[in-house]
Amino acid sequence: MADTAEDRGAERVPVRRLTVLYDARCGLCTLVRECLGRQRQLVPLEFVAAGSQEARRRFPGLDHGATLEEITVVADGGQVYLGSAAWIVCLWALREQRPLAHRLSTPAGARLARGAVLAAAKWRGAHPRPGEGGGYGGSTTEGWTYARRYGWLYAPPGGCDTGACATR
């Protein structure tokens, strides 16, 4: 039988800090972590590499193999959020994103959030981590920059100012 919020008394436990366990070897995860870390936070976000000794020391009861496969957020009151719920609680912690988090916490918004998580998982699956075989190595952010007004922008290394760059 699964625990419910009522069983744990989670409604009565305030969230004052969130620890985000992210895959430090994944380029997408690292970019998102950097983006989250730069935004104004209503609830402080702390980032710990999933599967690391630090994560294992802090959260001995977690399945640390699973935290490398799916974003996991742990609140200071012991609440654990996985997958789309973890993304929503991260947005909820950010000043400018809290209204979006509230919209995503509705049934219709939850479907949208789940779709975004599945798209990210598909992208991660297509871009192996370093040491897992060919393709994009996953841990580099080379060529990517974040512009507050436009979001993440990619410019291939070496530039392409002439318009004569090779396509993929």
Short mmCIF file of C-alpha atoms in Angstrom, two decimals:
data_model
loop_
_atom_site.label_atom_id
_atom_site.label_comp_id
_atom_site.label_asym_id
_atom_site.label_seq_id
_atom_site.Cartn_x
_atom_site.Cartn_y
_atom_site.Cartn_z
CA MET A 1 0.00 0.00 0.00
CA ALA A 2 1.45 3.35 -1.07
CA ASP A 3 1.86 6.18 1.40
CA THR A 4 -0.43 9.12 0.85
CA ALA A 5 0.16 12.74 1.81
CA GLU A 6 -2.33 12.19 4.65
CA ASP A 7 -0.42 9.15 5.92
CA ARG A 8 2.84 11.08 6.16
CA GLY A 9 1.29 14.35 7.34
CA ALA A 10 3.05 16.05 4.40
CA GLU A 11 0.45 18.84 4.29
CA ARG A 12 1.57 20.00 7.72
CA VAL A 13 5.30 19.94 6.97
CA PRO A 14 6.54 23.21 5.43
CA VAL A 15 9.13 23.08 2.66
CA ARG A 16 12.01 25.43 3.40
CA ARG A 17 14.75 23.90 1.22
CA LEU A 18 14.89 21.50 -1.71
CA THR A 19 17.78 19.28 -2.74
CA VAL A 20 17.80 18.46 -6.44
CA LEU A 21 19.59 15.23 -7.36
CA TYR A 22 20.66 15.54 -10.98
CA ASP A 23 22.83 13.49 -13.33
CA ALA A 24 26.07 15.49 -13.44
CA ARG A 25 27.27 13.48 -16.47
CA CYS A 26 24.25 14.51 -18.58
CA GLY A 27 24.64 17.69 -20.63
CA LEU A 28 20.92 18.46 -20.56
CA CYS A 29 20.72 17.89 -16.80
CA THR A 30 23.70 20.17 -16.23
CA LEU A 31 22.24 22.92 -18.41
CA VAL A 32 18.92 22.77 -16.58
CA ARG A 33 20.71 22.77 -13.23
CA GLU A 34 22.63 25.91 -14.22
CA CYS A 35 19.44 27.60 -15.43
CA LEU A 36 17.57 26.78 -12.21
CA GLY A 37 20.51 27.95 -10.12
CA ARG A 38 20.60 31.38 -11.78
CA GLN A 39 16.96 32.22 -11.13
CA ARG A 40 15.57 33.97 -8.07
CA GLN A 41 14.44 31.36 -5.57
CA LEU A 42 11.59 31.61 -3.08
CA VAL A 43 12.68 28.25 -1.68
CA PRO A 44 16.43 27.60 -1.84
CA LEU A 45 17.50 24.88 -4.27
CA GLU A 46 20.63 22.91 -3.53
CA PHE A 47 22.10 20.69 -6.24
CA VAL A 48 23.80 17.38 -5.52
CA ALA A 49 25.07 14.96 -8.13
CA ALA A 50 22.81 11.89 -8.20
CA GLY A 51 24.57 8.69 -7.21
CA SER A 52 27.45 10.60 -5.59
CA GLN A 53 28.89 9.79 -2.19
CA GLU A 54 27.32 13.02 -0.90
CA ALA A 55 23.86 11.96 -2.14
CA ARG A 56 24.28 8.50 -0.60
CA ARG A 57 25.38 10.00 2.72
CA ARG A 58 22.50 12.47 2.88
CA PHE A 59 19.75 10.16 1.65
CA PRO A 60 20.65 6.56 2.51
CA GLY A 61 17.06 5.35 1.99
CA LEU A 62 16.85 6.38 -1.67
CA ASP A 63 17.37 4.08 -4.66
CA HIS A 64 20.44 5.92 -5.98
CA GLY A 65 20.49 3.99 -9.25
CA ALA A 66 16.97 5.28 -9.94
CA THR A 67 18.02 8.87 -9.16
CA LEU A 68 20.39 8.69 -12.15
CA GLU A 69 17.48 7.75 -14.41
CA GLU A 70 14.85 10.22 -13.20
CA ILE A 71 15.15 13.61 -11.55
CA THR A 72 14.60 13.35 -7.82
CA VAL A 73 14.00 16.23 -5.43
CA VAL A 74 14.09 15.83 -1.64
CA ALA A 75 12.56 18.46 0.61
CA ASP A 76 13.98 19.29 4.02
CA GLY A 77 10.89 17.72 5.62
CA GLY A 78 11.64 14.38 3.98
CA GLN A 79 9.20 14.67 1.07
CA VAL A 80 10.51 13.00 -2.11
CA TYR A 81 9.41 14.12 -5.57
CA LEU A 82 10.12 12.12 -8.73
CA GLY A 83 9.80 12.80 -12.46
CA SER A 84 7.25 15.43 -13.44
CA ALA A 85 6.38 16.16 -9.78
CA ALA A 86 10.09 16.93 -9.22
CA TRP A 87 10.13 19.37 -12.15
CA ILE A 88 6.97 21.06 -10.89
CA VAL A 89 8.34 21.47 -7.37
CA CYS A 90 11.56 22.97 -8.82
CA LEU A 91 9.46 25.51 -10.75
CA TRP A 92 7.41 26.16 -7.60
CA ALA A 93 10.63 27.12 -5.79
CA LEU A 94 11.41 29.84 -8.36
CA ARG A 95 9.94 33.32 -8.04
CA GLU A 96 9.06 33.86 -11.70
CA GLN A 97 7.97 30.25 -12.30
CA ARG A 98 5.66 29.67 -9.32
CA PRO A 99 2.48 30.60 -11.29
CA LEU A 100 3.51 28.08 -13.99
CA ALA A 101 4.07 25.44 -11.31
CA HIS A 102 0.55 26.00 -10.03
CA ARG A 103 -0.87 25.58 -13.57
CA LEU A 104 1.18 22.41 -14.10
CA SER A 105 -0.13 20.95 -10.84
CA THR A 106 -3.66 20.73 -12.29
CA PRO A 107 -4.74 17.51 -14.04
CA ALA A 108 -4.35 19.08 -17.50
CA GLY A 109 -1.04 20.69 -16.56
CA ALA A 110 0.25 17.42 -15.12
CA ARG A 111 -0.23 15.78 -18.53
CA LEU A 112 1.78 18.57 -20.13
CA ALA A 113 4.51 18.28 -17.49
CA ARG A 114 4.66 14.50 -17.98
CA GLY A 115 5.03 15.01 -21.75
CA ALA A 116 7.95 17.39 -21.17
CA VAL A 117 9.63 14.87 -18.87
CA LEU A 118 9.18 12.12 -21.45
CA ALA A 119 10.65 14.36 -24.18
CA ALA A 120 13.67 15.10 -21.98
CA ALA A 121 14.09 11.38 -21.29
CA LYS A 122 13.97 10.63 -25.02
CA TRP A 123 16.61 13.29 -25.68
CA ARG A 124 18.82 11.87 -22.91
CA GLY A 125 18.45 8.38 -24.38
CA ALA A 126 19.64 9.64 -27.76
CA HIS A 127 22.71 11.35 -26.24
CA PRO A 128 24.77 8.84 -24.26
CA ARG A 129 26.84 9.82 -21.25
CA PRO A 130 30.63 9.83 -21.54
CA GLY A 131 31.98 6.31 -21.71
CA GLU A 132 28.68 4.83 -22.91
CA GLY A 133 29.45 4.76 -26.60
CA GLY A 134 29.38 7.07 -29.62
CA GLY A 135 27.51 10.24 -30.32
CA TYR A 136 27.33 13.35 -28.25
CA GLY A 137 29.11 12.86 -24.95
CA GLY A 138 26.42 14.44 -22.84
CA SER A 139 28.52 16.34 -20.33
CA THR A 140 29.70 19.23 -22.47
CA THR A 141 27.97 22.58 -22.70
CA GLU A 142 30.24 23.79 -25.49
CA GLY A 143 28.36 26.04 -27.88
CA TRP A 144 25.41 26.59 -25.51
CA THR A 145 24.74 29.92 -23.82
CA TYR A 146 21.84 31.12 -21.74
CA ALA A 147 20.22 34.47 -22.52
CA ARG A 148 17.61 35.51 -19.97
CA ARG A 149 15.38 36.99 -22.67
CA TYR A 150 15.57 34.06 -25.14
CA GLY A 151 16.52 31.00 -23.11
CA TRP A 152 19.16 28.50 -24.26
CA LEU A 153 20.87 29.31 -27.57
CA TYR A 154 23.25 27.09 -29.51
CA ALA A 155 26.09 28.32 -31.71
CA PRO A 156 28.30 25.57 -33.14
CA PRO A 157 31.92 25.69 -32.00
CA GLY A 158 34.08 27.49 -34.52
CA GLY A 159 31.25 29.80 -35.54
CA CYS A 160 29.20 29.94 -38.71
CA ASP A 161 29.14 33.62 -39.55
CA THR A 162 29.52 33.00 -43.30
CA GLY A 163 26.33 30.93 -43.61
CA ALA A 164 28.33 28.14 -45.25
CA CYS A 165 28.32 25.73 -42.33
CA ALA A 166 27.69 22.07 -42.96
CA THR A 167 24.32 20.75 -41.89
CA ARG A 168 23.86 17.58 -39.89
#
